[in-house]
Amino acid sequence: MIDIEALREINYIIEHDATSSTYKYVLLRSVINATQKYEHLINIENSKANIPLGLIIEQWILDYMPFVFKNIRQQNNGSVLDSPIETTYTNIFELLHLNQSIEWEYAYMQFFKALQNPSPKLSTLFFRLSKQMARKIVTMPMKFTGLSQYGFFKPNRYQFREITLSKTDIFNTNFLIVNFDTFSISEQHYNIFRYLGQTLYGTSTIMSKWKQKTNLLNANQTISKNIIDKLSGDTLEVRETNTIRNLLPNDKVCVWSGKKLQGENYDVDHVLPFSVWFNNDLWNMLPTDRKLNQQKKKHKIPTRKLIKKRANIIMDYWNLYKENIPLLFNSQIKVALVGQDEEEGNEFELAIESLCTKSDYLIYDRGHEKFEI
């Protein structure tokens, strides 16, 4: 499954490719994230893996936000990003009332929440930023990564001016996936990113190289030294449990044990742990018995058998979320679990199977500890 020559090519890119910015490292990180979380959105055909560019755009918008917010250079020319991109970020910061005196972690969390469910004004700005980022991604790192131009990444679209956001469109991850087309990498490179991607995050590899480059460009800024560590770890969790708690009925049970949950003495827990999957979607946050969660489940992965056993109660909670927050829930479950083309009616059954597939991947391919009761 793992092609040695393909692995050598990736190692060469990480260690020896010329860098005038941090773009290459952020692109590789984004692609690894996409291959590991969104296999249901990736089409493998003729030995090529076709990946939605929208996934990469959204990751770039989030990853570069702290550096623009705190003016931390990411290019040899002394700038953070290009001036038009920085201007759009600044407009978003102003609408969110975020100024540079605020701690970047707090600003990041507010920015993240706004991106997930933007107002009409913010939708227009995030759409503009997405087009700017798309253009930057396909004309810079995708073009110049590897031994020849577009030899490693092959975009299926190079211009984005004709993409529009109408008054009836809802700007979200699903919109980015549907409208910004795909890019391709070889199936061999896809397999390496999917099954060895976390290894590539290690010492002397992607995240370390990004940090080294950033520190070199910002020798006098101490704040730059911890941003990348936090972006690549689980310390920037944006968990909004009040929304879910307000939706839950008084008569509720633990998703795993079936035990009745009394009052507020319960946890809203991630089915796939945040420290592993970095996902705060509604479908991934369900009520659990606090003692069971904190003493037994912790950061473990529920097995396929357990998910299937508890599928009915999981789907009951999903139905509750869908009834109360339909646009957000439907968008999240399409992107994270079932894909774009599934008709409404059987999406929950497909989502359960997709959740089981991700559980198998994390336990048997990535080696995470399993959770059973």
XYZ file of N, CA and C in Angstrom, residues 18-274:
771
model
N 12.610 24.524 -1.689
C 12.845 25.923 -1.342
C 11.577 26.528 -0.748
N 11.739 27.422 0.226
C 10.590 28.056 0.859
C 10.820 29.554 0.977
N 9.911 30.329 0.373
C 9.922 31.777 0.553
C 8.825 32.202 1.508
N 8.056 31.210 2.006
C 6.959 31.467 2.937
C 6.670 30.165 3.683
N 5.647 30.208 4.509
C 5.221 28.994 5.224
C 4.126 28.242 4.478
N 3.774 28.691 3.281
C 2.622 28.138 2.554
C 2.701 26.621 2.381
N 3.876 26.123 2.032
C 4.015 24.698 1.748
C 3.652 23.852 2.963
N 4.091 24.274 4.146
C 3.838 23.495 5.344
C 2.350 23.515 5.714
N 1.717 24.672 5.566
C 0.295 24.767 5.882
C -0.525 23.969 4.877
N -0.112 23.951 3.623
C -0.802 23.146 2.617
C -0.697 21.659 2.951
N 0.496 21.179 3.256
C 0.663 19.760 3.579
C -0.140 19.379 4.816
N -0.130 20.222 5.827
C -0.921 19.954 7.033
C -2.407 19.860 6.682
N -2.880 20.773 5.840
C -4.294 20.796 5.471
C -4.684 19.556 4.677
N -3.806 19.114 3.791
C -4.095 17.938 2.973
C -4.121 16.685 3.855
N -3.196 16.579 4.785
C -3.204 15.438 5.708
C -4.515 15.409 6.490
N -4.920 16.552 6.991
C -6.180 16.631 7.741
C -7.359 16.167 6.888
N -7.386 16.601 5.628
C -8.489 16.229 4.732
C -8.495 14.732 4.448
N -7.334 14.145 4.192
C -7.288 12.720 3.849
C -7.665 11.842 5.033
N -7.396 12.299 6.246
C -7.667 11.471 7.416
C -9.103 11.590 7.924
N -9.738 12.747 7.720
C -11.074 12.959 8.265
C -12.196 12.818 7.247
N -11.899 13.069 5.986
C -12.984 13.226 5.009
C -12.847 12.254 3.840
N -12.532 11.007 4.125
C -12.367 10.027 3.053
C -13.661 9.837 2.264
N -14.811 10.085 2.903
C -16.099 9.938 2.231
C -16.338 11.040 1.196
N -15.542 12.108 1.231
C -15.662 13.195 0.252
C -14.611 13.105 -0.846
N -13.720 12.132 -0.745
C -12.592 12.023 -1.670
C -12.859 10.901 -2.670
N -12.742 11.221 -3.930
C -12.987 10.260 -5.005
C -11.654 9.775 -5.567
N -11.438 8.466 -5.507
C -10.205 7.884 -6.056
C -10.547 7.244 -7.389
N -9.888 7.742 -8.435
C -10.181 7.298 -9.789
C -8.927 7.412 -10.643
N -8.642 6.364 -11.424
C -7.462 6.357 -12.307
C -6.179 6.667 -11.540
N -6.053 6.064 -10.353
C -4.859 6.202 -9.499
C -4.646 7.624 -9.010
N -5.718 8.437 -8.996
C -5.662 9.802 -8.485
C -6.711 9.964 -7.389
N -6.354 10.690 -6.340
C -7.306 11.035 -5.292
C -7.742 12.473 -5.511
N -9.042 12.676 -5.732
C -9.600 14.003 -5.970
C -10.200 14.530 -4.671
N -9.639 15.624 -4.178
C -9.948 16.150 -2.849
C -10.621 17.515 -2.990
N -11.708 17.774 -2.281
C -12.348 19.091 -2.358
C -11.408 20.214 -1.913
N -11.221 21.188 -2.781
C -10.370 22.327 -2.437
C -10.951 23.122 -1.273
N -12.289 23.103 -1.137
C -12.927 23.853 -0.059
C -12.435 23.458 1.321
N -12.086 22.166 1.504
C -11.552 21.727 2.794
C -10.231 22.420 3.111
N -9.416 22.600 2.091
C -8.109 23.235 2.270
C -8.281 24.735 2.514
N -9.204 25.353 1.791
C -9.467 26.784 1.956
C -9.874 27.094 3.391
N -10.826 26.328 3.914
C -11.294 26.574 5.278
C -10.173 26.395 6.294
N -9.347 25.363 6.113
C -8.236 25.136 7.037
C -7.244 26.283 6.992
N -6.969 26.798 5.791
C -6.051 27.938 5.661
C -6.607 29.177 6.359
N -7.897 29.435 6.176
C -8.510 30.598 6.809
C -8.321 30.543 8.321
N -8.503 29.355 8.906
C -8.346 29.199 10.353
C -6.878 29.219 10.780
N -6.020 28.525 10.031
C -4.623 28.415 10.442
C -3.883 29.739 10.383
N -4.208 30.575 9.401
C -3.492 31.834 9.262
C -4.110 32.978 10.060
N -5.305 32.759 10.600
C -5.970 33.828 11.344
C -5.114 34.396 12.478
N -4.506 33.571 13.371
C -3.730 34.156 14.476
C -2.533 34.981 14.005
N -1.927 34.574 12.885
C -0.735 35.267 12.398
C -1.086 36.635 11.824
N -2.229 36.715 11.146
C -2.688 38.026 10.676
C -3.116 38.878 11.861
N -3.819 38.277 12.800
C -4.339 39.019 13.954
C -3.209 39.659 14.764
N -2.104 38.951 14.917
C -0.983 39.462 15.705
C 0.189 39.933 14.840
N -0.047 40.041 13.523
C 0.962 40.567 12.592
C 2.281 39.812 12.694
N 2.203 38.498 12.554
C 3.385 37.642 12.615
C 3.728 37.209 11.201
N 4.884 37.587 10.738
C 5.262 37.393 9.331
C 5.290 35.915 8.950
N 4.859 35.656 7.703
C 4.856 34.307 7.156
C 5.540 34.235 5.795
N 6.145 35.356 5.362
C 6.806 35.395 4.065
C 8.165 36.093 4.187
N 9.066 35.720 3.303
C 10.395 36.338 3.309
C 10.355 37.834 3.035
N 9.316 38.307 2.340
C 9.243 39.730 2.000
C 8.801 40.595 3.172
N 8.601 39.978 4.324
C 8.273 40.743 5.524
C 6.796 40.863 5.820
N 5.944 40.358 4.928
C 4.509 40.466 5.159
C 3.975 39.187 5.796
N 2.761 39.283 6.307
C 2.103 38.092 6.828
C 1.573 37.293 5.643
N 0.549 37.833 4.996
C 0.038 37.286 3.747
C -0.031 38.440 2.753
N -0.679 38.258 1.630
C -0.825 39.365 0.689
C -1.738 40.429 1.280
N -1.511 41.688 0.864
C -2.263 42.811 1.422
C -3.775 42.667 1.284
N -4.328 42.254 0.121
C -5.792 42.113 0.023
C -6.351 41.084 1.004
N -5.608 39.985 1.220
C -6.064 38.970 2.170
C -6.049 39.530 3.586
N -4.992 40.230 3.947
C -4.909 40.818 5.280
C -6.019 41.836 5.500
N -6.352 42.595 4.456
C -7.419 43.586 4.565
C -8.760 42.923 4.849
N -9.032 41.817 4.179
C -10.292 41.105 4.414
C -10.348 40.557 5.826
N -9.255 39.965 6.290
C -9.202 39.522 7.691
C -9.505 40.692 8.622
N -8.867 41.827 8.383
C -9.055 42.994 9.245
C -10.513 43.434 9.270
N -11.171 43.398 8.127
C -12.593 43.746 8.082
C -13.429 42.797 8.932
N -13.064 41.517 8.897
C -13.770 40.529 9.732
C -13.514 40.804 11.203
N -12.265 41.079 11.556
C -11.929 41.380 12.955
C -12.738 42.580 13.453
N -12.867 43.585 12.608
C -13.611 44.788 13.011
C -15.080 44.479 13.255
N -15.686 43.673 12.389
C -17.091 43.302 12.581
C -17.289 42.501 13.865
N -16.281 41.711 14.220
C -16.352 40.892 15.431
C -15.855 41.646 16.667
N -15.452 42.900 16.480
C -14.941 43.739 17.577
C -13.714 43.109 18.231
N -12.843 42.611 17.398
C -11.588 42.016 17.883
C -10.445 42.962 17.571
N -9.776 43.451 18.601
C -8.606 44.304 18.378
C -7.360 43.624 18.904
N -6.213 44.124 18.498
C -4.946 43.424 18.766
C -4.607 43.300 20.238
N -5.250 44.071 21.094
C -4.961 43.977 22.527
C -5.553 42.712 23.140
N -6.499 42.082 22.426
C -7.138 40.859 22.921
C -6.187 39.678 22.753
N -6.238 38.742 23.689
C -5.447 37.516 23.565
C -5.851 36.783 22.290
N -4.860 36.278 21.560
C -5.164 35.671 20.268
C -6.024 34.413 20.398
N -5.860 33.678 21.516
C -6.662 32.467 21.686
C -8.157 32.811 21.759
N -8.492 33.849 22.507
C -9.895 34.260 22.596
C -10.393 34.735 21.236
N -9.579 35.542 20.551
C -9.960 36.039 19.230
C -10.173 34.883 18.256
N -9.311 33.879 18.330
C -9.430 32.712 17.449
C -10.757 32.002 17.683
N -11.138 31.827 18.934
C -12.385 31.128 19.238
C -13.598 31.891 18.724
N -13.577 33.224 18.859
C -14.684 34.026 18.337
C -14.725 33.959 16.811
N -13.578 33.983 16.203
C -13.467 33.892 14.743
C -13.976 32.541 14.262
N -13.589 31.483 14.948
C -14.014 30.126 14.589
C -15.530 30.000 14.654
N -16.129 30.490 15.737
C -17.584 30.416 15.890
C -18.288 31.194 14.783
N -17.740 32.360 14.432
C -18.347 33.181 13.381
C -18.262 32.479 12.030
N -17.158 31.793 11.766
C -17.006 31.080 10.501
C -17.997 29.926 10.382
N -18.336 29.298 11.486
C -19.268 28.173 11.464
C -20.708 28.609 11.189
N -21.056 29.810 11.617
C -22.441 30.278 11.472
C -22.447 31.795 11.282
N -21.977 32.282 10.125
C -21.775 33.726 9.946
C -23.075 34.489 9.670
N -23.073 35.749 10.066
C -24.160 36.666 9.709
C -24.058 36.981 8.218
N -25.077 37.616 7.622
C -24.988 37.980 6.201
C -23.763 38.826 5.864
N -23.439 39.808 6.688
C -22.259 40.644 6.422
C -20.976 39.820 6.511
N -20.906 38.968 7.521
C -19.715 38.130 7.666
C -19.641 37.097 6.552
N -20.769 36.594 6.092
C -20.767 35.641 4.982
C -20.111 36.248 3.752
N -20.444 37.505 3.463
C -19.850 38.193 2.309
C -18.342 38.302 2.458
N -17.884 38.621 3.661
C -16.442 38.766 3.889
C -15.732 37.413 3.867
N -16.324 36.399 4.496
C -15.701 35.072 4.473
C -15.669 34.511 3.050
N -16.688 34.808 2.260
C -16.699 34.376 0.863
C -15.572 35.051 0.092
N -15.404 36.352 0.286
C -14.306 37.060 -0.371
C -12.965 36.474 0.051
N -12.796 36.226 1.348
C -11.548 35.661 1.849
C -11.309 34.273 1.258
N -12.360 33.492 1.079
C -12.231 32.152 0.513
C -11.714 32.213 -0.918
N -12.220 33.129 -1.711
C -11.766 33.265 -3.091
C -10.307 33.725 -3.136
N -9.963 34.634 -2.242
C -8.574 35.093 -2.183
C -7.637 33.958 -1.776
N -8.043 33.183 -0.796
C -7.233 32.055 -0.349
C -7.132 30.990 -1.439
N -8.231 30.725 -2.126
C -8.215 29.719 -3.189
C -7.199 30.088 -4.261
N -7.236 31.331 -4.671
C -6.287 31.814 -5.678
C -4.848 31.669 -5.185
N -4.608 32.027 -3.943
C -3.253 31.932 -3.382
C -2.790 30.472 -3.324
N -3.658 29.579 -2.902
C -3.292 28.172 -2.751
C -2.895 27.551 -4.087
N -3.703 27.778 -5.125
C -3.449 27.091 -6.393
C -2.332 27.743 -7.204
N -2.042 29.020 -6.959
C -0.994 29.682 -7.746
C 0.344 29.729 -7.042
N 0.377 29.393 -5.753
C 1.653 29.416 -5.032
C 2.073 28.008 -4.590
N 1.640 27.528 -3.426
C 2.213 26.245 -2.982
C 1.848 25.070 -3.871
N 0.610 25.025 -4.396
C 0.270 23.894 -5.263
C 1.086 23.903 -6.548
N 1.410 25.064 -7.021
C 2.178 25.174 -8.260
C 3.638 24.807 -8.061
N 4.205 25.192 -6.929
C 5.650 25.094 -6.773
C 6.115 24.005 -5.809
N 5.202 23.175 -5.319
C 5.603 22.052 -4.471
C 6.054 20.886 -5.349
N 7.220 20.336 -5.053
C 7.723 19.208 -5.827
C 8.761 19.612 -6.848
N 9.131 18.673 -7.704
C 10.239 18.873 -8.638
C 9.838 19.608 -9.902
N 8.543 19.748 -10.166
C 8.094 20.478 -11.355
C 6.797 21.199 -11.034
N 6.454 22.221 -11.830
C 5.254 22.989 -11.570
C 4.016 22.109 -11.722
N 3.164 22.124 -10.691
C 1.964 21.298 -10.616
C 2.278 19.808 -10.801
N 3.489 19.427 -10.403
C 3.865 18.022 -10.521
C 3.350 17.173 -9.375
N 3.036 17.805 -8.251
C 2.565 17.069 -7.071
C 1.066 17.292 -6.854
N 0.653 18.546 -6.839
C -0.758 18.907 -6.714
C -1.278 19.383 -8.065
N -2.446 18.920 -8.460
C -3.036 19.322 -9.746
C -4.446 19.871 -9.506
N -4.584 21.191 -9.458
C -5.924 21.769 -9.277
C -6.790 21.544 -10.517
N -8.075 21.366 -10.308
C -9.021 21.264 -11.414
C -9.632 22.612 -11.753
N -9.286 23.637 -10.982
C -9.737 24.993 -11.245
C -8.621 25.955 -10.841
N -8.400 26.979 -11.680
C -7.349 27.960 -11.402
C -7.902 29.373 -11.200
N -9.111 29.622 -11.662
C -9.754 30.928 -11.534
C -11.041 30.786 -10.725
N -11.325 31.795 -9.906
C -12.467 31.699 -9.004
C -13.384 32.916 -9.068
N -13.138 33.794 -10.043
C -13.937 35.026 -10.131
C -15.404 34.737 -10.390
N -15.691 33.698 -11.190
C -17.068 33.432 -11.589
C -17.905 32.806 -10.480
N -17.292 32.357 -9.389
C -18.060 31.794 -8.274
C -18.772 32.934 -7.545
N -20.049 32.764 -7.301
C -20.822 33.817 -6.647
C -21.535 33.274 -5.406
N -21.870 34.181 -4.526
C -22.652 33.869 -3.328
C -23.959 34.646 -3.430
N -25.037 33.955 -3.767
C -26.320 34.635 -3.932
C -26.972 34.889 -2.576
N -28.058 35.659 -2.596
C -28.759 35.978 -1.354
C -29.368 34.741 -0.712
N -29.635 33.737 -1.526
C -30.239 32.511 -0.989
C -29.197 31.467 -0.579
N -27.931 31.686 -0.947
C -26.873 30.745 -0.576
C -26.510 30.898 0.892
N -26.161 29.791 1.506
C -25.680 29.792 2.886
C -24.191 29.506 2.860
N -23.396 30.450 3.351
C -21.949 30.240 3.349
C -21.570 29.336 4.517
N -20.987 28.184 4.202
C -20.495 27.258 5.206
C -19.523 26.297 4.525
N -19.063 25.302 5.251
C -18.120 24.344 4.685
C -18.707 23.635 3.476
N -19.976 23.305 3.564
C -20.635 22.623 2.458
C -20.604 23.475 1.189
N -20.828 24.780 1.327
C -20.766 25.693 0.183
C -19.372 25.672 -0.436
N -18.343 25.693 0.383
C -16.966 25.664 -0.125
C -16.694 24.376 -0.889
N -17.149 23.261 -0.361
C -16.914 21.966 -1.007
C -17.613 21.895 -2.358
N -18.843 22.351 -2.402
C -19.647 22.246 -3.629
C -19.139 23.178 -4.719
N -18.691 24.385 -4.360
C -18.430 25.427 -5.356
C -16.974 25.597 -5.766
N -16.028 25.103 -4.988
C -14.625 25.387 -5.280
C -13.879 24.211 -5.916
N -14.614 23.243 -6.407
C -14.050 22.149 -7.195
C -13.050 21.330 -6.378
N -12.158 20.612 -7.062
C -11.232 19.695 -6.405
C -9.811 19.893 -6.928
N -8.878 19.251 -6.259
C -7.519 19.098 -6.778
C -7.157 17.636 -6.608
N -6.118 17.195 -7.278
C -5.764 15.780 -7.201
C -4.310 15.595 -6.779
N -4.086 14.476 -6.113
C -2.742 13.975 -5.824
C -2.747 12.504 -6.218
N -1.584 11.908 -6.316
C -1.539 10.500 -6.686
C -2.126 9.647 -5.567
N -2.655 8.487 -5.935
C -3.204 7.592 -4.929
C -2.128 7.155 -3.935
N -0.883 7.023 -4.414
C 0.214 6.644 -3.514
C 0.458 7.721 -2.454
N 0.438 8.988 -2.869
C 0.623 10.070 -1.903
C -0.569 10.152 -0.949
N -1.761 9.923 -1.478
C -2.959 9.921 -0.630
C -2.827 8.870 0.474
N -2.396 7.663 0.130
C -2.252 6.605 1.130
C -1.239 6.972 2.197
N -0.164 7.622 1.796
C 0.847 8.032 2.773
C 0.277 9.084 3.719
N -0.419 10.085 3.177
C -1.002 11.118 4.025
C -2.052 10.527 4.965
N -2.856 9.597 4.452
C -3.934 9.039 5.270
C -3.419 8.139 6.383
N -2.428 7.299 6.076
C -2.004 6.297 7.061
C -0.722 6.658 7.799
N 0.062 7.582 7.256
C 1.303 7.989 7.926
C 1.333 9.482 8.234
N 0.202 10.146 8.054
C 0.170 11.597 8.209
C 0.619 12.086 9.561
N 0.213 11.411 10.636
C 0.615 11.847 11.972
C 2.116 11.703 12.179
N 2.722 10.718 11.529
C 4.177 10.584 11.591
C 4.855 11.785 10.947
N 4.267 12.302 9.879
C 4.841 13.454 9.190
C 4.729 14.736 10.001
N 3.904 14.722 11.077
C 3.809 15.878 11.961
C 4.969 15.942 12.955
N 5.794 14.912 13.024
C 6.783 14.786 14.087
C 7.966 15.711 13.959
N 8.973 15.476 14.797
C 10.176 16.285 14.816
C 10.824 16.324 13.440
N 11.312 17.516 13.059
C 11.986 17.736 11.775
C 11.049 17.547 10.582
N 9.737 17.564 10.838
C 8.815 17.441 9.725
C 7.891 18.651 9.683
N 6.651 18.468 9.213
C 5.833 19.604 8.793
C 5.662 20.670 9.874
N 5.120 20.294 11.034
C 4.829 21.303 12.039
C 6.105 21.928 12.581
N 7.137 21.121 12.742
C 8.416 21.657 13.202
C 9.014 22.622 12.186
N 8.909 22.268 10.907
C 9.433 23.143 9.858
C 8.649 24.461 9.794
N 7.343 24.385 9.959
C 6.522 25.601 9.977
C 6.952 26.497 11.136
N 7.177 25.886 12.295
C 7.603 26.669 13.453
C 8.977 27.288 13.223
N 9.898 26.507 12.678
C 11.246 27.025 12.412
C 11.208 28.221 11.473
N 10.419 28.086 10.396
C 10.328 29.171 9.422
C 9.703 30.410 10.042
N 8.662 30.222 10.821
C 7.993 31.354 11.464
C 8.925 32.041 12.457
N 9.637 31.264 13.253
C 10.572 31.852 14.216
C 11.704 32.595 13.526
N 12.156 32.079 12.387
C 13.206 32.749 11.626
C 12.725 34.100 11.104
N 11.467 34.159 10.689
C 10.914 35.401 10.146
C 10.509 36.386 11.230
N 10.411 35.907 12.480
C 9.922 36.749 13.577
C 10.799 36.575 14.803
N 12.072 36.843 14.637
C 13.046 36.548 15.693
C 12.753 37.287 16.992
N 12.117 38.451 16.912
C 11.901 39.269 18.100
C 10.490 39.153 18.671
N 9.681 38.259 18.128
C 8.310 38.105 18.599
C 8.155 36.786 19.340
N 8.058 36.855 20.642
C 7.951 35.629 21.430
C 6.606 34.948 21.247
N 5.567 35.707 20.899
C 4.238 35.117 20.778
C 4.171 34.088 19.669
N 5.011 34.236 18.644
C 4.951 33.314 17.503
C 5.373 31.902 17.878
N 6.087 31.761 18.980
C 6.668 30.466 19.318
C 5.633 29.450 19.806
N 4.480 29.922 20.305
C 3.510 28.960 20.841
C 2.261 28.807 19.991
N 2.070 29.663 18.985
C 0.839 29.586 18.203
C 0.738 28.268 17.451
N 1.809 27.858 16.789
C 1.759 26.637 15.987
C 1.546 25.417 16.876
N 2.191 25.408 18.054
C 1.980 24.293 18.979
C 0.510 24.178 19.350
N -0.138 25.304 19.612
C -1.543 25.270 20.016
C -2.451 24.918 18.850
N -2.115 25.383 17.646
C -2.920 25.046 16.482
C -2.849 23.559 16.167
N -1.734 22.922 16.472
C -1.562 21.508 16.145
C -1.909 20.589 17.304
N -2.247 21.166 18.453
C -2.609 20.344 19.603
C -4.092 20.403 19.879
N -4.478 20.071 21.101
C -5.897 20.054 21.444
C -6.232 21.136 22.460
N -5.396 22.185 22.549
C -5.599 23.210 23.556
C -6.496 24.339 23.092
N -6.898 24.341 21.805
C -7.770 25.398 21.301
C -9.177 24.867 21.068
N -9.630 24.035 21.949
C -10.960 23.465 21.798
C -12.013 24.555 21.940
N -12.897 24.638 20.954
C -13.993 25.606 20.981
C -15.275 24.828 21.246
N -15.554 24.574 22.494
C -16.700 23.729 22.842
C -17.831 24.610 23.376
N -18.954 24.612 22.689
C -20.123 25.375 23.097
C -21.200 24.392 23.532
N -21.162 24.020 24.820
C -22.096 23.000 25.301
C -23.437 23.581 25.718
N -23.506 24.879 25.969
C -24.774 25.469 26.421
C -25.875 25.282 25.379
N -25.514 25.419 24.102
C -26.507 25.237 23.037
C -27.114 23.844 23.109
N -26.257 22.842 23.277
C -26.731 21.463 23.334
C -27.517 21.204 24.619
N -27.027 21.707 25.731
C -27.732 21.507 27.006
C -29.139 22.103 26.951
N -29.271 23.249 26.281
C -30.582 23.884 26.185
C -31.550 23.089 25.307
N -31.017 22.269 24.415
C -31.863 21.460 23.533
C -32.319 20.162 24.195
N -31.541 19.664 25.127
C -31.808 18.341 25.686
C -33.030 18.349 26.606
N -33.845 17.312 26.535
C -35.029 17.240 27.405
C -34.639 16.874 28.835
N -35.561 17.061 29.745
C -35.295 16.659 31.131
C -35.132 15.150 31.237
N -35.886 14.425 30.421
C -35.835 12.961 30.428
C -34.802 12.496 29.408
N -33.555 12.422 29.832
C -32.454 12.065 28.921
C -31.628 10.958 29.545
N -30.897 10.250 28.667
C -30.091 9.122 29.125
C -28.680 9.236 28.566
N -27.751 8.563 29.198
C -26.366 8.494 28.721
C -26.334 7.757 27.391
N -25.656 8.334 26.437
C -25.625 7.742 25.104
C -24.973 6.367 25.102
N -24.072 6.101 26.047
C -23.349 4.829 26.035
C -23.950 3.781 26.969
N -24.379 4.193 28.152
C -24.854 3.206 29.129
C -26.366 3.107 29.202
N -27.073 4.142 28.752
C -28.524 4.171 28.889
C -28.993 4.639 30.248
N -28.061 4.969 31.124
C -28.411 5.434 32.469
C -29.122 6.781 32.399
N -30.170 6.954 33.219
C -30.870 8.228 33.266
C -29.951 9.310 33.829
N -30.001 10.481 33.205
C -29.152 11.599 33.617
C -30.004 12.609 34.370
N -29.576 12.948 35.581
C -30.350 13.819 36.444
C -29.815 15.248 36.410
N -30.733 16.202 36.242
C -30.367 17.608 36.320
C -29.253 17.984 35.364
N -28.283 18.722 35.889
C -27.128 19.171 35.091
C -25.891 18.326 35.360
N -26.062 17.252 36.117
C -24.915 16.442 36.522
C -24.583 15.400 35.446
N -24.161 15.908 34.270
C -23.753 15.031 33.179
C -22.760 15.787 32.304
N -22.068 15.071 31.427
C -21.129 15.682 30.498
C -21.710 15.692 29.091
N -21.388 16.733 28.336
C -21.605 16.710 26.893
C -20.259 16.347 26.287
N -20.157 15.112 25.827
C -18.859 14.549 25.447
C -18.743 14.365 23.937
N -17.496 14.378 23.465
C -17.227 14.093 22.056
C -17.242 12.581 21.820
N -18.035 12.137 20.873
C -18.022 10.725 20.493
C -16.614 10.348 20.025
N -16.114 11.072 19.033
C -14.708 10.973 18.636
C -13.968 12.084 19.374
N -13.073 11.758 20.298
C -12.483 12.766 21.191
C -11.873 13.944 20.441
N -12.057 15.131 21.016
C -11.506 16.328 20.389
C -9.994 16.242 20.265
